[in-house]
Every structure is written in C-alpha cells, then in structure tokens.
C-alpha cells in the first residue's frame, strides 16, 4: 500500500496545549495509511520527545507571523525570515515527496505558503482565537485579514471549539470543522500512600486545601487574579494554598514581577506553591482539591477536561470554549468574570459543599469520557485528512 506522506508543522519545540494535542495526533494516527514527518523551528523538549519516538524530524527557522501584542515590530523583522523559511520548506517537500502539509496553530504561516507554492493540500489546525479582542494572535489593523489568509491558504481548517469557529466570517465556515481534543481515559489515580509522597515533595500539610492553576504564567491565564482571590480567602481560612503549575517565560517578566509584588504585599509567601513546568501533570491533579481556570480567553480549555477526567472539581471563567465543556452547576462552576471577589466566593462555596463537589466530579467525569475520547478525535481528524486528499486527487 502506498502511504500518504504527511508533514506536520509545529509552531514550537516546547510543550503547551496545542503541542500536546499534536503529540496525541501523531501518536495515534494510522501508520498503515500515513508516513509522518515533523517540522520544528528550533530544538526543544517537545522536539526531543518526538525524536525519541522514532519519528523523523527536521528543523527550519521560521517565526510567528502574528502576535498577541498590538503593533509588534517583531512581525516586520520576522517577515523576511518567514519567506526564506517557506522556500526552505518547499525544498524539503520536494526532496521527501510530501503529499500533504498540516500546520498546527495559526501562529506560523511558512508551511501554508510552501504548500501553496508546491500545489499540495494544506490543513490548518487552529487552536487560538483569531481576528478579535481577547487572546487574538494578531495586530489590530489585520484583524480582518488573518481569517481571509488562513481561508485562502487552506484546503480545510480544523478548530478546537465552536467559539474559535465563530472567529471566521460565515462565508468561510463551510471550510471549517470543529473537532474537540481527545484524551486517553486515565486509570485509577495514585494510591493514598503515593498521594502522601507527592504532598511531601511539594510541602503540603494534611489539612491544607490546594487550589491549582495550570498553564504558562501570563496575564491571559489569570494567576494574578487567583493570587488576589487567595488574599481574600486568607482573611477567613488559614488552610488554603494556591499552586501555580506552569513555565515562566522571559517575555512575561513584568507580569511575574507584578505577581511577586502581590504575594509580598499580602504576606502570601507561605501560601504559594510554584512548580514550574511539570511534564507529568497527573501528580498535580492528584493533590488538587479544585482546578481554577481564571482565563481572560480560552479557545478550548485542555486542563478543564483533564481535571474532569481525574476527578477534580473545576471553577472556570465563562469564556471561549469553556462553556462548551462545562455545564454550570452540573459538571463544574462557571463564573462570569475573573474578579478576585467572584473567584474567592466560588472557591469558598465549593469548599463548603463537599456533597455538591462530589456530585460535580461524578457527572463531569462521566461527561468527559463520553464526549472527549481519543478514538472519536482521531476518527474525525483522519476522516478530514482522507477527504481532503481524495478531493485533491480528483482535481489534479
């Protein structure tokens, strides 16, 4: 059987939600039908993991073509590098005999340009809000242009929530499919003695309640608001601690400095746990009493589903794709803003209602298993790949 040669273009060589989803796809894709290659802009932990799995990888220097910061001069500097990167990808496509290009996230465009030049079908998997305020990776003056370019340079577009699909004009949506992330159903969690060991490692006392926020330390993820909420809770409860699991990037130093100042000003040093990047996030869920997602924008909400599967109750802002995952009062608690007072009230309410928390957890896990299985995601993605390939063959 002749296999379809498929190259995935990753925007990053490090770990994040979009990269984890890409890892799931390439791990579970049917190798009887597809010969898989990965392209990265640099070396990194994610790139190393792919190589360890025996998948052929390449590195070509390409940069972001859109940016979350308004009026970023970096984009102008990136333009020639992205054009050069596109032509290097063209050479790679021709050398290997690639049949289809699959770009992961809206933030890189070089693979899309290369596939257009080569006349190859191109799938674009969008994991971010585009063309609008609230987590959009774009310059304000280009808000309308970016969806048009993505549409022009794609044979088909995959998005991770209906909220992201709504970022595209109605006229473009016939080419856009919503596919929710898929997850492996976890086996039973750590035994009690293993949980105690994890708690000891993080310095957690027996009677302490752990509120966890998982994600890169940045404004969009809301660690500042979570910390301010903790300062309110601390006036009533002495046994609550806030665990922040996520990488600290140099580009976010001003935000991290602001966070440190809030901690010092409110004497919260003994109530905070910073873990940095955690490769095995299961141990964080094992010691968490609740997951807090105080995001200003969340195209999907991968950690929300993970928490549901691991039996951790969720409190999250009603933004982006989160309401597509969480049904308020049935599978979690949705809050209308990320104001510290509203966050603190939701935390205290949930911690004071253990029976409600158990009910939420049971319903949430059952719902997550039904809606977010890995087999379902892979069937939908492979169906789109096959349909796109067959359509391209007919029109050649």
XYZ file of C-alpha atoms in Angstrom:
396
model
C 0.000 0.000 0.000
C 1.267 3.465 -0.903
C 1.200 5.679 2.182
C 0.304 9.366 2.226
C 3.379 11.363 3.228
C 2.184 13.891 5.781
C 4.357 16.603 7.327
C 3.194 18.395 10.476
C 4.434 21.962 11.008
C 4.782 22.772 14.706
C 4.907 26.411 15.802
C 7.011 25.486 18.831
C 9.529 22.956 20.078
C 8.312 23.259 23.686
C 5.239 21.878 25.444
C 1.842 23.593 25.514
C -1.779 22.624 24.933
C -1.519 22.731 21.126
C 1.694 20.712 21.195
C 0.143 18.077 23.458
C -2.741 17.757 21.028
C -0.302 17.393 18.129
C 1.550 14.693 20.079
C -1.743 12.846 20.562
C -2.474 13.035 16.824
C 0.875 11.738 15.621
C 0.928 9.051 18.328
C -2.482 7.682 17.358
C -2.609 8.270 13.600
C -2.892 5.104 11.497
C 0.657 4.354 10.326
C -0.670 1.853 7.796
C -2.008 4.816 5.798
C 0.323 7.680 6.727
C 4.059 8.278 6.706
C 4.579 11.036 9.257
C 7.225 13.771 9.456
C 7.557 16.678 11.888
C 8.998 20.139 11.261
C 10.126 22.433 14.085
C 11.505 25.988 14.161
C 14.185 25.021 16.690
C 15.263 22.344 19.155
C 13.345 21.858 22.406
C 11.731 19.427 24.848
C 8.801 18.634 22.548
C 11.115 18.129 19.581
C 13.297 15.801 21.686
C 10.256 13.727 22.668
C 9.225 13.311 19.022
C 12.719 12.124 18.089
C 12.688 9.648 20.991
C 9.553 8.159 19.463
C 11.425 7.429 16.259
C 9.607 9.971 14.090
C 11.718 11.745 11.500
C 12.116 15.430 12.374
C 13.521 18.477 10.606
C 14.417 21.953 11.830
C 13.927 25.062 9.683
C 13.993 28.594 11.077
C 10.558 30.225 10.775
C 8.859 32.718 13.085
C 5.441 33.882 14.203
C 3.626 35.938 11.584
C 1.061 37.229 14.089
C 1.468 38.359 17.677
C -0.700 38.917 20.761
C 0.916 42.313 21.368
C -0.515 45.231 19.350
C 1.861 46.956 16.937
C 4.686 44.473 17.411
C 7.734 45.493 15.376
C 8.938 41.927 15.719
C 6.491 40.905 12.998
C 8.181 43.158 10.446
C 11.536 41.603 11.295
C 10.020 38.123 11.038
C 8.616 38.682 7.536
C 11.825 38.029 5.537
C 12.698 35.071 7.787
C 9.278 33.541 7.145
C 9.630 33.966 3.381
C 13.066 32.326 3.474
C 11.627 29.603 5.720
C 8.797 28.977 3.256
C 11.209 28.372 0.371
C 13.292 26.037 2.530
C 10.119 24.092 3.287
C 9.377 23.988 -0.459
C 12.739 22.288 -0.998
C 12.010 19.841 1.828
C 8.566 18.999 0.395
C 10.095 18.246 -2.998
C 13.033 16.301 -1.560
C 10.894 13.947 0.557
C 7.922 13.849 -1.788
C 5.437 15.182 0.758
C 1.777 14.719 -0.217
C 0.077 16.938 2.362
C 1.033 19.690 4.830
C -0.613 20.065 8.259
C 0.084 23.325 10.135
C -0.525 23.274 13.897
C -1.769 26.663 15.250
C -2.421 29.936 13.457
C 0.849 31.494 14.586
C 3.114 30.212 11.776
C 2.459 30.647 8.059
C 5.607 29.389 6.283
C 4.256 25.853 5.806
C 1.000 27.203 4.356
C 2.906 29.334 1.839
C 5.148 26.403 0.916
C 2.204 24.072 0.309
C 0.554 26.745 -1.869
C 3.720 27.114 -3.974
C 4.011 23.334 -4.363
C 0.308 22.837 -5.094
C -0.080 20.456 -2.146
C -3.225 20.208 0.010
C -2.878 22.072 3.284
C -4.749 21.505 6.552
C -4.591 24.286 9.124
C -5.401 23.337 12.730
C -6.326 26.496 14.647
C -6.058 26.413 18.443
C -6.383 30.169 19.115
C -8.896 32.955 18.790
C -8.154 34.978 15.672
C -9.141 38.375 14.402
C -10.761 39.694 17.563
C -10.023 41.019 21.038
C -9.401 38.581 23.882
C -6.459 36.295 23.156
C -6.249 37.097 19.433
C -2.832 36.472 17.943
C -2.898 39.414 15.593
C -2.280 43.103 15.033
C -5.488 45.135 15.342
C -5.170 46.541 11.817
C -5.002 42.994 10.417
C -7.969 41.577 12.344
C -9.985 41.002 9.188
C -7.051 39.959 7.010
C -5.856 36.990 9.049
C -9.010 34.813 8.703
C -9.003 35.591 4.968
C -5.385 34.462 4.550
C -5.964 31.311 6.593
C -9.002 30.523 4.428
C -7.112 31.261 1.190
C -4.106 29.101 2.093
C -6.061 26.102 3.433
C -7.725 23.136 1.787
C -9.577 22.680 5.065
C -9.458 24.236 8.534
C -9.822 22.420 11.865
C -10.684 24.391 15.017
C -10.846 23.212 18.617
C -14.162 24.811 19.597
C -17.274 26.440 18.201
C -16.060 29.670 19.819
C -12.994 29.658 17.544
C -15.102 28.748 14.504
C -17.158 31.874 15.164
C -13.998 33.952 14.618
C -14.300 33.139 10.905
C -16.797 35.026 8.716
C -19.906 32.983 7.907
C -18.880 32.816 4.242
C -15.719 30.876 5.210
C -17.246 28.426 7.666
C -18.106 25.750 5.094
C -14.379 25.005 5.073
C -14.093 24.912 8.897
C -14.686 21.814 11.093
C -14.871 21.829 14.888
C -13.051 18.892 16.469
C -12.676 18.810 20.239
C -9.450 17.492 21.737
C -9.335 13.805 22.543
C -7.972 12.298 25.749
C -6.884 8.890 26.926
C -9.109 7.801 29.800
C -6.854 7.682 32.881
C -6.686 4.573 35.003
C -7.194 4.823 38.738
C -5.213 7.687 40.239
C -2.343 7.385 42.723
C -2.941 5.355 45.866
C -3.197 7.171 49.187
C 0.430 6.478 50.098
C 1.558 7.817 46.700
C -0.520 10.962 47.208
C 1.119 11.470 50.590
C 4.539 11.234 48.956
C 3.571 13.814 46.312
C 2.266 16.123 49.042
C 5.506 15.780 50.988
C 7.510 16.720 47.891
C 5.521 19.919 47.496
C 5.405 20.670 51.215
C 1.636 20.238 51.523
C 0.261 19.592 55.015
C -2.536 17.093 55.660
C -5.273 19.643 56.390
C -4.419 22.077 53.580
C -6.691 22.724 50.597
C -4.902 23.077 47.264
C -6.303 25.364 44.564
C -4.405 24.723 41.326
C -3.961 26.952 38.283
C -2.238 25.148 35.408
C -0.709 26.986 32.462
C 2.050 29.343 31.384
C 2.475 32.201 33.857
C 0.917 35.074 31.905
C -1.887 37.612 32.059
C -4.291 35.555 29.932
C -4.170 32.611 32.354
C -5.117 34.764 35.345
C -2.573 33.836 38.023
C -2.695 37.439 39.296
C -6.454 37.262 39.845
C -6.107 33.858 41.506
C -3.487 35.256 43.896
C -5.672 38.246 44.764
C -8.555 35.833 45.395
C -6.302 33.871 47.760
C -5.564 37.075 49.686
C -9.328 37.468 50.234
C -9.770 33.829 51.271
C -6.816 34.083 53.673
C -8.794 36.534 55.800
C -11.311 33.758 56.566
C -9.434 30.497 56.049
C -5.884 29.659 57.044
C -5.572 26.292 55.294
C -5.880 27.281 51.612
C -2.853 27.334 49.322
C -2.505 28.290 45.666
C -0.456 26.030 43.393
C 0.754 27.544 40.105
C 1.994 24.925 37.644
C 3.436 26.470 34.509
C 6.528 27.742 32.806
C 7.800 31.268 33.363
C 8.946 32.827 30.081
C 11.333 35.778 29.981
C 8.867 37.689 27.813
C 6.428 37.632 30.752
C 8.857 39.021 33.338
C 6.847 42.215 34.029
C 3.786 40.108 34.807
C 5.794 37.738 37.009
C 7.266 40.725 38.882
C 3.752 42.071 39.451
C 2.702 38.667 40.769
C 5.654 38.605 43.179
C 4.745 42.080 44.450
C 1.152 40.994 45.164
C 2.419 37.960 47.073
C 4.774 40.083 49.189
C 2.237 42.845 49.803
C -0.334 40.349 51.100
C 2.131 38.133 53.019
C 1.231 35.087 50.935
C 4.727 33.616 50.599
C 3.854 30.596 52.737
C 0.611 30.003 50.884
C 2.033 29.774 47.347
C 3.495 26.774 45.515
C 5.338 27.368 42.235
C 6.173 24.152 40.394
C 7.425 25.456 37.048
C 6.786 23.264 34.018
C 5.546 19.790 35.001
C 5.877 17.020 32.436
C 3.726 14.544 34.390
C 0.765 16.749 35.274
C -1.114 13.799 36.836
C 0.631 14.359 40.145
C -0.726 17.911 40.311
C -4.287 16.680 39.840
C -3.625 14.019 42.499
C -3.101 16.648 45.219
C -5.532 19.310 43.950
C -8.805 19.957 45.750
C -10.020 22.061 42.832
C -8.818 23.399 39.491
C -9.214 27.123 38.944
C -9.210 28.446 35.364
C -9.456 32.264 35.644
C -8.573 32.898 31.991
C -9.484 36.023 30.045
C -9.630 33.927 26.854
C -9.521 30.157 26.400
C -10.146 28.785 22.890
C -10.742 25.289 24.279
C -9.561 24.526 27.813
C -7.497 21.350 27.779
C -6.817 21.411 31.525
C -10.563 21.594 32.185
C -11.154 18.213 30.539
C -8.071 16.742 32.229
C -9.375 17.789 35.639
C -12.812 16.329 34.856
C -11.204 13.006 33.922
C -9.020 12.972 37.054
C -11.922 13.733 39.391
C -11.001 17.311 40.315
C -13.838 19.864 40.540
C -13.489 22.838 38.181
C -14.137 26.548 38.641
C -13.654 28.444 35.377
C -14.467 31.716 33.683
C -17.275 31.710 31.144
C -15.023 32.500 28.153
C -14.155 30.983 24.774
C -14.655 27.242 24.514
C -15.032 26.587 28.253
C -18.874 26.756 28.254
C -18.802 24.075 25.542
C -17.067 21.793 28.069
C -18.528 22.800 31.433
C -22.247 22.957 32.168
C -22.601 25.329 35.090
C -23.816 23.599 38.230
C -23.708 20.146 36.628
C -20.113 19.460 35.573
C -18.388 22.439 37.162
C -18.831 26.041 38.235
C -18.690 28.886 35.709
C -18.014 32.443 36.850
C -18.916 35.491 34.784
C -15.743 37.455 35.438
C -12.301 36.856 36.813
C -12.694 39.446 39.509
C -10.907 38.261 42.679
C -14.068 38.646 44.786
C -16.123 36.411 42.483
C -13.318 33.842 42.306
C -12.942 33.785 46.099
C -16.705 33.402 46.590
C -16.842 30.436 44.185
C -13.897 28.731 45.907
C -15.398 29.161 49.377
C -18.795 27.980 48.151
C -17.365 24.802 46.614
C -15.094 24.007 49.565
C -18.053 24.391 51.922
C -20.253 21.976 49.963
C -18.444 18.614 49.772
C -21.550 16.735 48.608
C -22.039 19.174 45.729
C -18.352 18.824 44.830
C -18.665 15.023 44.701
C -21.761 15.284 42.508
C -19.988 17.672 40.123
C -16.971 15.370 39.914
C -19.021 12.250 39.159
C -21.095 13.924 36.442
C -18.066 15.697 34.973
C -16.001 12.526 34.632
C -18.846 10.639 33.005
C -19.440 13.517 30.573
C -15.747 13.868 29.712
C -15.428 10.160 28.929
C -18.477 10.321 26.644
C -17.510 13.497 24.766
C -13.720 13.734 24.678
C -12.376 10.272 23.883
C -9.216 9.861 21.815
C -10.815 7.455 19.329
C -13.525 9.984 18.489
C -10.989 12.760 17.813
C -8.768 10.561 15.655
C -11.700 9.279 13.592
C -12.794 12.848 12.834
C -9.292 14.122 12.027
C -8.368 11.163 9.827
C -11.693 11.476 8.008
C -10.867 15.087 7.125
C -7.336 14.157 6.032
C -8.666 11.399 3.764
C -11.461 13.554 2.314
C -9.044 16.414 1.631
C -6.564 14.064 -0.013
C -9.216 12.421 -2.194
C -10.651 15.781 -3.236
C -7.197 16.995 -4.220
C -6.594 13.837 -6.273
C -9.851 14.351 -8.195
C -8.928 17.900 -9.197
C -5.340 17.213 -10.225
